[in-house]
Short mmCIF file of C-alpha atoms (C1' of nucleotides) in Angstrom, two decimals:
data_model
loop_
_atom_site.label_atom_id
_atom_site.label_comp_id
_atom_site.label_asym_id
_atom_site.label_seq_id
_atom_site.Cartn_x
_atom_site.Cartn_y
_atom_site.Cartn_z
CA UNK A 434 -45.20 -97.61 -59.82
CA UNK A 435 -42.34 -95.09 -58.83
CA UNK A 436 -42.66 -91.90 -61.14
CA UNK A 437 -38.36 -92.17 -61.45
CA UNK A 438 -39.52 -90.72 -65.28
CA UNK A 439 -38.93 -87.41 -63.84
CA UNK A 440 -36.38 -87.88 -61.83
CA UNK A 441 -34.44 -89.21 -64.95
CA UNK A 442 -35.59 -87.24 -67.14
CA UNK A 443 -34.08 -84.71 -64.99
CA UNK A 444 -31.02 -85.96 -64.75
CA UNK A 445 -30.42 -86.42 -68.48
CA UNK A 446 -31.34 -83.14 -69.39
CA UNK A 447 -28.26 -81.62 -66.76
CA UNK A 448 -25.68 -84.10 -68.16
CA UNK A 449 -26.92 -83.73 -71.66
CA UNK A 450 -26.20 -79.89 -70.79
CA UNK A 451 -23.16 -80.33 -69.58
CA UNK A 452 -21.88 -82.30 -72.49
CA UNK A 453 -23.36 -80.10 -75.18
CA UNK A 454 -21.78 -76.74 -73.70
CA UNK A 455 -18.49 -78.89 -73.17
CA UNK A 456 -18.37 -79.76 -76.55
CA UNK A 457 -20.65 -77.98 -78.87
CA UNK A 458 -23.57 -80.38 -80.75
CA UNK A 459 -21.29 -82.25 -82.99
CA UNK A 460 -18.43 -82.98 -80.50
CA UNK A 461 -21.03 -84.24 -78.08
CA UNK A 462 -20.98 -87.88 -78.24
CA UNK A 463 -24.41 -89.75 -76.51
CA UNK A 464 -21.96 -92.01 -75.30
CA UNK A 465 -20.43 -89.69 -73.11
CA UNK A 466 -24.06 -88.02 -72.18
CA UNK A 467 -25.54 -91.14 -71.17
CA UNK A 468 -22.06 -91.82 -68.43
CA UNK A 469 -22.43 -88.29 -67.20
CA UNK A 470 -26.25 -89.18 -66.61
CA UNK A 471 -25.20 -92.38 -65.16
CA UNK A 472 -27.12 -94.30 -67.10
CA UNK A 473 -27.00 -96.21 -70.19
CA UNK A 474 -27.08 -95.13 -74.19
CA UNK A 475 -30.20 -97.16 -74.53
CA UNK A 476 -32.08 -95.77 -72.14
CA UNK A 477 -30.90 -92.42 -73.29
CA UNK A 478 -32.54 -93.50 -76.94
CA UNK A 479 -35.75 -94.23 -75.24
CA UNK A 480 -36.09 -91.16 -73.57
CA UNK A 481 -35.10 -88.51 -76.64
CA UNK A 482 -35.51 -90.36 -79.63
CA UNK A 483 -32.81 -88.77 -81.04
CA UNK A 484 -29.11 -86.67 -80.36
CA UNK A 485 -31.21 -83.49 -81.89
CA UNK A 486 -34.50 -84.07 -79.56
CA UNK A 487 -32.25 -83.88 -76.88
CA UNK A 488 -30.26 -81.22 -77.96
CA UNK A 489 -33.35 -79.08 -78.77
CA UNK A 490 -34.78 -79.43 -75.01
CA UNK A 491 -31.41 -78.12 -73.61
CA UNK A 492 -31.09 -75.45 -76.14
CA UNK A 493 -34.33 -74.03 -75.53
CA UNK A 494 -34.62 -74.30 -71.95
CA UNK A 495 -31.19 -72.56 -71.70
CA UNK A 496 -32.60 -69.96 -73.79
CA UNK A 497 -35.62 -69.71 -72.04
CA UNK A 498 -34.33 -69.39 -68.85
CA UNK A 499 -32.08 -66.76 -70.20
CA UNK A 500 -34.10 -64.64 -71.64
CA UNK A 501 -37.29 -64.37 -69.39
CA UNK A 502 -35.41 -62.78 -66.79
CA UNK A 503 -34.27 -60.26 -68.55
CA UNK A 504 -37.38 -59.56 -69.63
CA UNK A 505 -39.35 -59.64 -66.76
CA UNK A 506 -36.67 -57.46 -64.86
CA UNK A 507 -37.30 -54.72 -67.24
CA UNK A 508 -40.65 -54.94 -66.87
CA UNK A 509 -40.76 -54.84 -63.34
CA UNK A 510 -42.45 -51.56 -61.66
CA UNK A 511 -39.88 -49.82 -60.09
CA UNK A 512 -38.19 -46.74 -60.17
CA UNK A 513 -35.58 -46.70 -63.13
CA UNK A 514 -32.22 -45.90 -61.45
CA UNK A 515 -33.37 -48.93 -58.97
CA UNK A 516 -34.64 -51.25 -61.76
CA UNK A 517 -30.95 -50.97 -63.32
CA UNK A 518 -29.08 -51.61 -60.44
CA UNK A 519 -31.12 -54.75 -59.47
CA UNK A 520 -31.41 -56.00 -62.77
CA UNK A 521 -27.49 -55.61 -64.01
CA UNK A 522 -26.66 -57.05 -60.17
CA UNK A 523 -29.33 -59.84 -60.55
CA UNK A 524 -28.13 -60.87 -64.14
CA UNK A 525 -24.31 -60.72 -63.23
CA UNK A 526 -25.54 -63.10 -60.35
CA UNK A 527 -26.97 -65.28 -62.46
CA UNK A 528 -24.35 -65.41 -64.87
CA UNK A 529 -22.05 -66.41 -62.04
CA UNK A 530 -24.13 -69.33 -61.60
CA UNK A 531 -24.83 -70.95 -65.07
CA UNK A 532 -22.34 -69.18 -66.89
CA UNK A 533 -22.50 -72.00 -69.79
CA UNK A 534 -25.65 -70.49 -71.01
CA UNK A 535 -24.40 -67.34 -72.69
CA UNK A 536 -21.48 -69.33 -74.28
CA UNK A 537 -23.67 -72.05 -75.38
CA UNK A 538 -25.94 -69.44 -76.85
CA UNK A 539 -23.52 -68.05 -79.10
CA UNK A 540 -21.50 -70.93 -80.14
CA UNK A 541 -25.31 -72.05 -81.17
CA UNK A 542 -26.07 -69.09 -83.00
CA UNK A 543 -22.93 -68.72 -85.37
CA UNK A 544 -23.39 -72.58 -86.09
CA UNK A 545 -27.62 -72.10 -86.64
CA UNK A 546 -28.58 -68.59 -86.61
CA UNK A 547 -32.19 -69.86 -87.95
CA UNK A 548 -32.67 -71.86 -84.58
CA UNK A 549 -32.57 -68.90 -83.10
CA UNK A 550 -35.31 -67.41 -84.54
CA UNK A 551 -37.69 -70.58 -84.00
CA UNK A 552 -37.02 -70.47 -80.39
CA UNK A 553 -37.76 -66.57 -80.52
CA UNK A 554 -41.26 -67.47 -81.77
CA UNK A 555 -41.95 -69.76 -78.96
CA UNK A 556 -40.43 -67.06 -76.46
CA UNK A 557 -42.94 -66.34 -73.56
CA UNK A 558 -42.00 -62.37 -73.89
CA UNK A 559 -42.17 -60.28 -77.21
CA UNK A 560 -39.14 -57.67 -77.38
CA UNK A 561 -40.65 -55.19 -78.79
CA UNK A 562 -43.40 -54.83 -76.45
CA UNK A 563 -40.24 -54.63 -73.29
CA UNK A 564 -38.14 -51.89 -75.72
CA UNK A 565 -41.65 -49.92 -75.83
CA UNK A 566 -41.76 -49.94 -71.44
CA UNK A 567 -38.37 -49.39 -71.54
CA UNK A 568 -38.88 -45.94 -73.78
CA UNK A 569 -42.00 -45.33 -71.43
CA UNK A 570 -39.86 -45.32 -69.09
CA UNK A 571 -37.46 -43.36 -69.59
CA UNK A 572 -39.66 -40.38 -70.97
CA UNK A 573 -41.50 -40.73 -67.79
CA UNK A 574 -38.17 -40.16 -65.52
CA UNK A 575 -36.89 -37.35 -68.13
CA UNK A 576 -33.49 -38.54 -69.16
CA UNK A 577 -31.64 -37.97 -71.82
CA UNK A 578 -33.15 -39.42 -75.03
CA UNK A 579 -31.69 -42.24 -76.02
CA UNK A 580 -31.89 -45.41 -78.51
CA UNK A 581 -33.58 -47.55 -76.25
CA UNK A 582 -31.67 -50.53 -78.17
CA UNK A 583 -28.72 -49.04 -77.38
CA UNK A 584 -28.84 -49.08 -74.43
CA UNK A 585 -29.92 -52.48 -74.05
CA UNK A 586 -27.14 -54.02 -76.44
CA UNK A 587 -24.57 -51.97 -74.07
CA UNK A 588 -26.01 -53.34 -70.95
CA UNK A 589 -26.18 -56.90 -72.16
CA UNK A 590 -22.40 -56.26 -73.81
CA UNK A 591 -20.70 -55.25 -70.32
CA UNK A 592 -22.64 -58.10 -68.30
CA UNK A 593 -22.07 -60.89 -70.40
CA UNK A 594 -19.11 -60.31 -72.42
CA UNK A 595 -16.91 -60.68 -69.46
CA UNK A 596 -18.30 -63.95 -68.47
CA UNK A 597 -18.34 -65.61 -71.91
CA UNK A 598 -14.74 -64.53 -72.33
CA UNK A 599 -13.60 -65.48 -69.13
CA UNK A 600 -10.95 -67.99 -70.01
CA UNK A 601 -9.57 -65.28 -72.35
CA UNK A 602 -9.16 -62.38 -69.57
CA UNK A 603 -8.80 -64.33 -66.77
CA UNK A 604 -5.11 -65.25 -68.95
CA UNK A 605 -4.88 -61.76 -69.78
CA UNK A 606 -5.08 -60.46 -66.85
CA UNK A 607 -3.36 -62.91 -64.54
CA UNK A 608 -5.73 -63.42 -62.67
CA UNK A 609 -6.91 -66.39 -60.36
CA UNK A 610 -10.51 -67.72 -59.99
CA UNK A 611 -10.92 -65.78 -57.05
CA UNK A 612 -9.50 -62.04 -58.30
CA UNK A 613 -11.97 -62.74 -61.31
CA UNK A 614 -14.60 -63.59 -59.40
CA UNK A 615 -14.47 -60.29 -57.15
CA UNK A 616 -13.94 -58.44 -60.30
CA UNK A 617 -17.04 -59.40 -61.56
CA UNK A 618 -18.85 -58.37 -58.47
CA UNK A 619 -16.86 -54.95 -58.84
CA UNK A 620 -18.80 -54.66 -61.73
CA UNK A 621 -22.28 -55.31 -60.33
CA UNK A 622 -21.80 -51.53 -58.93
CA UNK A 623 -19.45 -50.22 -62.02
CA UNK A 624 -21.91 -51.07 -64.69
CA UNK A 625 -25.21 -49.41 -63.37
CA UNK A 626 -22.49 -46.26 -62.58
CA UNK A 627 -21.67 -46.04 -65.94
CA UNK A 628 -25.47 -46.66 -67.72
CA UNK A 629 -26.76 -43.92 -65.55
CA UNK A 630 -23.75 -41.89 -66.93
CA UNK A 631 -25.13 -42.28 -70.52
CA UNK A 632 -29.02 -41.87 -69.82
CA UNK A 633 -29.25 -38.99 -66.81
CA UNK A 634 -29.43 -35.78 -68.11
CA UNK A 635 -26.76 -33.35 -67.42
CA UNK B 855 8.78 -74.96 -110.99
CA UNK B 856 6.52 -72.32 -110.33
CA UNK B 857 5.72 -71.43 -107.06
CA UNK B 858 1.99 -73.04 -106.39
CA UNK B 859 2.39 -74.03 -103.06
CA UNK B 860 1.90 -70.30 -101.88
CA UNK B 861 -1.14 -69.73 -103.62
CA UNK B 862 -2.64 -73.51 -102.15
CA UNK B 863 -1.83 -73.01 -99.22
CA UNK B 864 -3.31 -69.72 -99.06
CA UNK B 865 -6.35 -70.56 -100.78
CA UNK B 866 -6.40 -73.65 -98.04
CA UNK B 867 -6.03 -71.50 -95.08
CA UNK B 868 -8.72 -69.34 -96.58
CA UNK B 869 -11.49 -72.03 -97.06
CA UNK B 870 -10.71 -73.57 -93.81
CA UNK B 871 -11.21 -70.62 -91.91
CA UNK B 872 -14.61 -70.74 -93.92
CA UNK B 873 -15.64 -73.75 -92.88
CA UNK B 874 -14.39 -74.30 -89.59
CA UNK B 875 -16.52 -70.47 -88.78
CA UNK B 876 -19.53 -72.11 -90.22
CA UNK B 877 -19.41 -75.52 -88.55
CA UNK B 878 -16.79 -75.48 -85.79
CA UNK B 879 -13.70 -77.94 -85.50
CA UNK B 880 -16.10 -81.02 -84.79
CA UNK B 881 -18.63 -80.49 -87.44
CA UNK B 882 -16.36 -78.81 -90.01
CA UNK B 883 -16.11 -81.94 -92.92
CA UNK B 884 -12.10 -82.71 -94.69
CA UNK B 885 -13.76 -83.05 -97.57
CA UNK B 886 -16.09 -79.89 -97.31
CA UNK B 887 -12.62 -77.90 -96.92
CA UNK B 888 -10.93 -79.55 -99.82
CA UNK B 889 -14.33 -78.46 -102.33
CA UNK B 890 -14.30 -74.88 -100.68
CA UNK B 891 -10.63 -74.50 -101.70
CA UNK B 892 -11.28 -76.22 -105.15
CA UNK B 893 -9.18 -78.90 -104.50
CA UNK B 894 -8.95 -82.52 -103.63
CA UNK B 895 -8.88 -84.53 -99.92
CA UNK B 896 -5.28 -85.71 -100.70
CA UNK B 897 -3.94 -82.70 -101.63
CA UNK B 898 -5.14 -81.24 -98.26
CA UNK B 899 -3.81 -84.01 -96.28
CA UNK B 900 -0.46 -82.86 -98.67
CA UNK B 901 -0.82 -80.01 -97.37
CA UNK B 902 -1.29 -79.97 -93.73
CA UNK B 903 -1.19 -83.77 -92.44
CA UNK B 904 -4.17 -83.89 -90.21
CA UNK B 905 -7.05 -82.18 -89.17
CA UNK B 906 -5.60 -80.73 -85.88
CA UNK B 907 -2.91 -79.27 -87.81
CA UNK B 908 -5.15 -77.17 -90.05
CA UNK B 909 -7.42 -75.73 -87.66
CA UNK B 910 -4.23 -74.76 -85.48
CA UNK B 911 -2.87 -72.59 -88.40
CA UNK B 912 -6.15 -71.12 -88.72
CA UNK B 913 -7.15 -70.64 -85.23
CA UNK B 914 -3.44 -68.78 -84.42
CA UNK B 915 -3.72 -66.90 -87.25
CA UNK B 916 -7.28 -65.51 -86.48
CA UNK B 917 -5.87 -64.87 -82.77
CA UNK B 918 -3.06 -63.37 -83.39
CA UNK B 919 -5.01 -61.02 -86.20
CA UNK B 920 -7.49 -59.91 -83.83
CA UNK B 921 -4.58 -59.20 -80.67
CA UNK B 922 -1.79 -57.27 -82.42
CA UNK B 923 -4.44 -55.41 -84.04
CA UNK B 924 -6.00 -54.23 -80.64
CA UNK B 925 -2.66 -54.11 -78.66
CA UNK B 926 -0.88 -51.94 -81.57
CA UNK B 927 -3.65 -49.17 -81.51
CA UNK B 928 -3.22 -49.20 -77.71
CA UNK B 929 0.08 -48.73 -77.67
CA UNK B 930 0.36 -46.17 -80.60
CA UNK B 931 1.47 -42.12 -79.44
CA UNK B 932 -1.49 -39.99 -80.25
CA UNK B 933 -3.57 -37.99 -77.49
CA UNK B 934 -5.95 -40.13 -75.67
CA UNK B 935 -9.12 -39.51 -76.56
CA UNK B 936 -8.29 -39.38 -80.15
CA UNK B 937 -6.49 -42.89 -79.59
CA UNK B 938 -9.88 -43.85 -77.99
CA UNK B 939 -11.82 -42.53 -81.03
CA UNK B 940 -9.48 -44.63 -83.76
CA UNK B 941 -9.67 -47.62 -81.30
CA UNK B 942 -12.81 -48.08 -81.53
CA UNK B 943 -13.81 -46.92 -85.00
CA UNK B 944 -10.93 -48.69 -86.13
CA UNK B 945 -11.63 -52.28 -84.12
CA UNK B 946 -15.65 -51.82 -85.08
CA UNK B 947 -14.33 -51.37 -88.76
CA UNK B 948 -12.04 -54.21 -88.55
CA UNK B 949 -14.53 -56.70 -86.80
CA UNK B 950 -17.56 -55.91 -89.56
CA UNK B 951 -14.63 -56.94 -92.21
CA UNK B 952 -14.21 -59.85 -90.36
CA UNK B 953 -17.13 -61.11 -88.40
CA UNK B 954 -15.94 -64.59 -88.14
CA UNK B 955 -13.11 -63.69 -85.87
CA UNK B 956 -14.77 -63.08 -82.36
CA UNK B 957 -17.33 -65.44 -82.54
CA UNK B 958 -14.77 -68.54 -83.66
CA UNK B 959 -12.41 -67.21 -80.54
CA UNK B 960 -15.72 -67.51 -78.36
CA UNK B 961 -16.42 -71.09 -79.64
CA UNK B 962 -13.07 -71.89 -79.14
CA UNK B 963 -12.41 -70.83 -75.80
CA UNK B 964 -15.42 -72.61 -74.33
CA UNK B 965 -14.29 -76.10 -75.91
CA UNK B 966 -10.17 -75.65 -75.71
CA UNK B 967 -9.33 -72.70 -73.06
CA UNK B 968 -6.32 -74.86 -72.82
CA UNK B 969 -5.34 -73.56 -76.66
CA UNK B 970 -5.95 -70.21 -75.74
CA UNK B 971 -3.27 -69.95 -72.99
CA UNK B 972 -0.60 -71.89 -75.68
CA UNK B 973 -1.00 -69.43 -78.22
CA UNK B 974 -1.32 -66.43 -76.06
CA UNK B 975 2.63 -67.63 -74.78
CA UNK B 976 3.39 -66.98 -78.75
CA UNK B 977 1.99 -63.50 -78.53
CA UNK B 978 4.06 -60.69 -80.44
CA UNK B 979 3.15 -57.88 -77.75
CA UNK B 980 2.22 -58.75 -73.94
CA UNK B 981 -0.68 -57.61 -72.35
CA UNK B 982 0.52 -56.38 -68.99
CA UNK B 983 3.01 -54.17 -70.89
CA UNK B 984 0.25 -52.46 -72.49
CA UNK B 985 -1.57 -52.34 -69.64
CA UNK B 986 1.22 -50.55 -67.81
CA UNK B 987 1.13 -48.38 -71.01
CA UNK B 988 -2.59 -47.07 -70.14
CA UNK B 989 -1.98 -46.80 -66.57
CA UNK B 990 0.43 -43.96 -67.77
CA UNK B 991 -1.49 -41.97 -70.23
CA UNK B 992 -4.31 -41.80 -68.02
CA UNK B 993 -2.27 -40.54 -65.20
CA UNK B 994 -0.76 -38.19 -67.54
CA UNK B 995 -3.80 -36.63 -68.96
CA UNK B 996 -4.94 -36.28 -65.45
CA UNK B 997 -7.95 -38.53 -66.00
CA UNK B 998 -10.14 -39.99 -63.10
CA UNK B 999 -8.76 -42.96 -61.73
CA UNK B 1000 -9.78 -46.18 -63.20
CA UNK B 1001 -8.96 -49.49 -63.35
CA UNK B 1002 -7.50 -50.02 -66.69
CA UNK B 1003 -8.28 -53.38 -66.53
CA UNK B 1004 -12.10 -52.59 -66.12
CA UNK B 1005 -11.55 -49.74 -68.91
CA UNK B 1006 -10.26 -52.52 -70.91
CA UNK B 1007 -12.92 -55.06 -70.95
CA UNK B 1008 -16.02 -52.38 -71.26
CA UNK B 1009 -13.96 -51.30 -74.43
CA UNK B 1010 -13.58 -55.14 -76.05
CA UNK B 1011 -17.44 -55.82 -74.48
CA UNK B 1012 -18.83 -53.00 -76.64
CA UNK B 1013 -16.95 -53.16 -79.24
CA UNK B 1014 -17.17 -57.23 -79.50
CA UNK B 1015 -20.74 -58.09 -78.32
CA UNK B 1016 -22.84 -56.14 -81.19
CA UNK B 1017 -21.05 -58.35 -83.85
CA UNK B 1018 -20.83 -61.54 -82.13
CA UNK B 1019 -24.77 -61.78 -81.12
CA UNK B 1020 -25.62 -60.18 -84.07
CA UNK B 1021 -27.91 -63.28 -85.36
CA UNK B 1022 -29.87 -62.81 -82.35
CA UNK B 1023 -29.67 -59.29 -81.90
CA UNK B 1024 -30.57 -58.22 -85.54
CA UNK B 1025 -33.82 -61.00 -84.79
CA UNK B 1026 -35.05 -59.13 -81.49
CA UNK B 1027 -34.82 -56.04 -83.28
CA UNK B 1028 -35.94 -56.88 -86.42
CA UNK B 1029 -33.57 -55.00 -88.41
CA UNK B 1030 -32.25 -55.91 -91.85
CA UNK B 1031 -28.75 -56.45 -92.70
CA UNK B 1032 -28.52 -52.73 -94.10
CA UNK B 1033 -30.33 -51.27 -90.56
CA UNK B 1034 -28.16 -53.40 -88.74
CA UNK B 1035 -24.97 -52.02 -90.57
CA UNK B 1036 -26.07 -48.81 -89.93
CA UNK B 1037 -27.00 -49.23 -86.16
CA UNK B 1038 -23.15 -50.58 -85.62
CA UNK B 1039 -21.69 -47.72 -87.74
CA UNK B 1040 -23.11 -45.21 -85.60
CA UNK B 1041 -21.43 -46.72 -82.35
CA UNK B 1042 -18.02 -45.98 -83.50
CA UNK B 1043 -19.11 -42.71 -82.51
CA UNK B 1044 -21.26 -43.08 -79.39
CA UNK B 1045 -19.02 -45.64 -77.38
CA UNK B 1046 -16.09 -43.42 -77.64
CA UNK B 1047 -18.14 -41.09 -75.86
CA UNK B 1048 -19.84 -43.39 -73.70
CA UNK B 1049 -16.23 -44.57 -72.49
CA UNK B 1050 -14.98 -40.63 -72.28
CA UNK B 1051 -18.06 -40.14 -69.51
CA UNK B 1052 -16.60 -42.43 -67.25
CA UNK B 1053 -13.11 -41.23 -67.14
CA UNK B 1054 -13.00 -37.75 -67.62
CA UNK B 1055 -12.38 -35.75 -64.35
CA UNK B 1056 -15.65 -33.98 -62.98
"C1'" DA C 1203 -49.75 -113.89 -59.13
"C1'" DC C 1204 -49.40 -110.78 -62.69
"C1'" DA C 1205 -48.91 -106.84 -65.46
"C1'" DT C 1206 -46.40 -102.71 -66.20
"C1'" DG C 1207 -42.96 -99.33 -67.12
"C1'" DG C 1208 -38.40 -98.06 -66.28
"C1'" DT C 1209 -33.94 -100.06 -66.78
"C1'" DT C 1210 -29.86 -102.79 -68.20
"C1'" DT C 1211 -27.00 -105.57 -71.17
"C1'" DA C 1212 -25.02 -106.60 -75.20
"C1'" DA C 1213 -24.88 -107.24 -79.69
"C1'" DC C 1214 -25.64 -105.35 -84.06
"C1'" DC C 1215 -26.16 -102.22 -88.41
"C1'" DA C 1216 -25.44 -98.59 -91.55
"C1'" DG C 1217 -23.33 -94.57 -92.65
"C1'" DA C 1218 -19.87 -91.28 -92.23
"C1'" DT C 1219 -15.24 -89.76 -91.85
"C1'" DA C 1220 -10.10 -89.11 -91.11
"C1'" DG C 1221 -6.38 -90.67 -93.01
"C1'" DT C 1222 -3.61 -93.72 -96.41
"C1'" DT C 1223 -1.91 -95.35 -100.61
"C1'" DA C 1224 -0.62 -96.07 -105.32
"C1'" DA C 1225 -0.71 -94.80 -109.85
"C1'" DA C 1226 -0.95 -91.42 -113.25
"C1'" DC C 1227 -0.83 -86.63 -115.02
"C1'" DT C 1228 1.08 -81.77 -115.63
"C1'" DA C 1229 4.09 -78.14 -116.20
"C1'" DA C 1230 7.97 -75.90 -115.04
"C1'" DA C 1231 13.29 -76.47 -113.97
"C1'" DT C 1232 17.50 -78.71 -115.19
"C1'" DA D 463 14.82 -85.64 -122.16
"C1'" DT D 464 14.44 -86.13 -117.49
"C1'" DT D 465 13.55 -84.79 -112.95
"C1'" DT D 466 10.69 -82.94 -109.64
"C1'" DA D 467 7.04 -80.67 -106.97
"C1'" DG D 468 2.43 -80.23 -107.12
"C1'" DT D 469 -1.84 -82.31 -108.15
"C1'" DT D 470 -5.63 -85.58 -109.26
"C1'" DT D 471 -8.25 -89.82 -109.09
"C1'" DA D 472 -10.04 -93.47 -106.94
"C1'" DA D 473 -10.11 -97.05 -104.11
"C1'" DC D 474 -9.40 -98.72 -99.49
"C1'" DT D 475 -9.05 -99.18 -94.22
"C1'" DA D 476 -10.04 -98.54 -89.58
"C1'" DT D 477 -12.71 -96.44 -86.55
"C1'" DC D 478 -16.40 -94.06 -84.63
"C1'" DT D 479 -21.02 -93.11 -83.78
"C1'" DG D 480 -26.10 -92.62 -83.88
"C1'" DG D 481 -29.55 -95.46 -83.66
"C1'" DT D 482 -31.95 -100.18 -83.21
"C1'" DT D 483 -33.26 -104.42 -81.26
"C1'" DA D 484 -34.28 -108.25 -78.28
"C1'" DA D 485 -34.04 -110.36 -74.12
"C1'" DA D 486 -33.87 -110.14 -69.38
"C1'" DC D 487 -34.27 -107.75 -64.77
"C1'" DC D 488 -36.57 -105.35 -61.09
"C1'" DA D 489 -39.64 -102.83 -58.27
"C1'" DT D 490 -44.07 -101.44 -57.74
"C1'" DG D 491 -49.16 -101.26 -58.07
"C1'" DT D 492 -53.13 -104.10 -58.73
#
DNA sequence: ACATGGTTTAACCAGATAGTTAAACTAAAT
DNA sequence: ATTTAGTTTAACTATCTGGTTAAACCATGT
């Protein structure tokens, strides 16, 4: 017999993830998952039991996905002033390309911070242990000492704020889909500008 | 007759804004509104005929708290790096006062950026004016030259970010609510310089 | 030929929820 | 004393939605 399990199983899990981010977990109506999956609500039931198996799958693997390359970009052995400039242009890049994740993320957190924190159990990289390299690091290269945290909640801040508030700026600004777009790659060479700015010792 | 309907609606507006923070439009309950404010379902329909109506009041009025705020400082006459300095201590301030804001604009944007753009028209200050408006103090105080639009958006990223991912943020660095306080506190003084680093003429 | 697992169809149920309505109560305003 | 705006209570409706079920279909592997 065909394995078509994965195939649809597949294909559930990217409509389910387009719904969800479209409309947050309550707004999200199976209904409408099952039609973006082309198949039908039954079939949807018999796959994830329920709207909150489903939900969890998505959730996590957006998480997931999110959060292991950051981590393993820090982690990576190269030289530091290097390291930052791949991993801010690498992130932005990928931000480009699934930018529902770091919206869905949030809207998810103010809703169920303690969901977070399960999923952080089950993450495949401990923080802790990257904010530790990261001071290594930076000892190692003699820069100006700073809160590692810091300057992790500052790089994270100018590479995803702009894409989770896109709709807001792009208004503000006046700008089309295009002009945002290249200002966003500006910013793949602005950003690692301005870290080294704050870290290199003068 | 005394004047009640002041006070009710107030009180209204108040636990709405509660509720719809905590649960978003979809998942926010009529009923769980009504108990917040202390009164009954009927009275709220009195009050504001449907749901739609409600969370419109709320969501302009959250908008257009957060936007004059942040345009006003902008635009006020004091030298800029002071202006910077009570920007940014002053926005921090305002957002730990009231965390719900951002994240409930976030939410928003990614389900309605359609609402966005309607109540943005009913702005009391427009953007591009204040835009124009930096432009000119940084040419004036013979600053390097930056994009003001790219000044802008580092400003509202670091300013924004810390207290919008805070759930997951305080979790990956295991910080109490007091540490966590205390870790945002002391970027109303770092950021200012942070931001001064990158415009200030070598 | 038959069994199997994925799939569809279509009907159904139970619970929740937005919104309505009508009747009665309260306290201030006239 | 009466009116009136604000408020409560409680019941009701219409609709939606998550989830279930049963029966049939279909392609494949055996």
């Amino acid at each position: 017999m065909a394995n078509k399990t994965h195939n649809t199983e597949e294909k559930i899990l990217e409509a389910a993830k387009t719904v969800f981010h479209r409309k947050g977990f309550e707004g999200a109506r199976m209904q409408e998952i099952a039609d973006e999956a082309g198949i039908n609500k039954a079939l949807l039931h018999y796959y994830f039991r329920t709207k909150e198996n489903l939900f969890d799958a998505v959730f996590k693997a957006a998480f997931r996905e999110i959060f292991t390359k950051l981590f393993m970009t820090i982690d990576a052995d190269v030289p530091l002033e290097k390291k930052l400039k791949n991993l801010i242009s690498e992130y932005i890049g990928f931000f480009q390309k699934n930018s529902y994740i770091p919206g869905f993320i949030l809207t998810e957190m103010n809703q169920n911070p303690e969901k977070i924190i399960s999923v952080f159990k089950s993450a495949p990289v401990s923080p802790s242990m990257v904010f530790e390299r990261m001071k290594e690091f930076m000892y190692d290269e003699k820069l100006e000492k700073t809160d590692v945290r810091e300057l992790f909640i500052n790089i994270l801040a100018l590479c995803i704020f702009p894409v989770v508030a896109r709709p807001m700026l792009q208004n503000i600004f006046d700008f089309s889909d295009e002009q945002y777009d290249q200002f966003i790659e500006k910013r793949k060479k602005t950003i690692p500008q301005l870290i080294m700015n704050t870290i290199r010792k003068k």
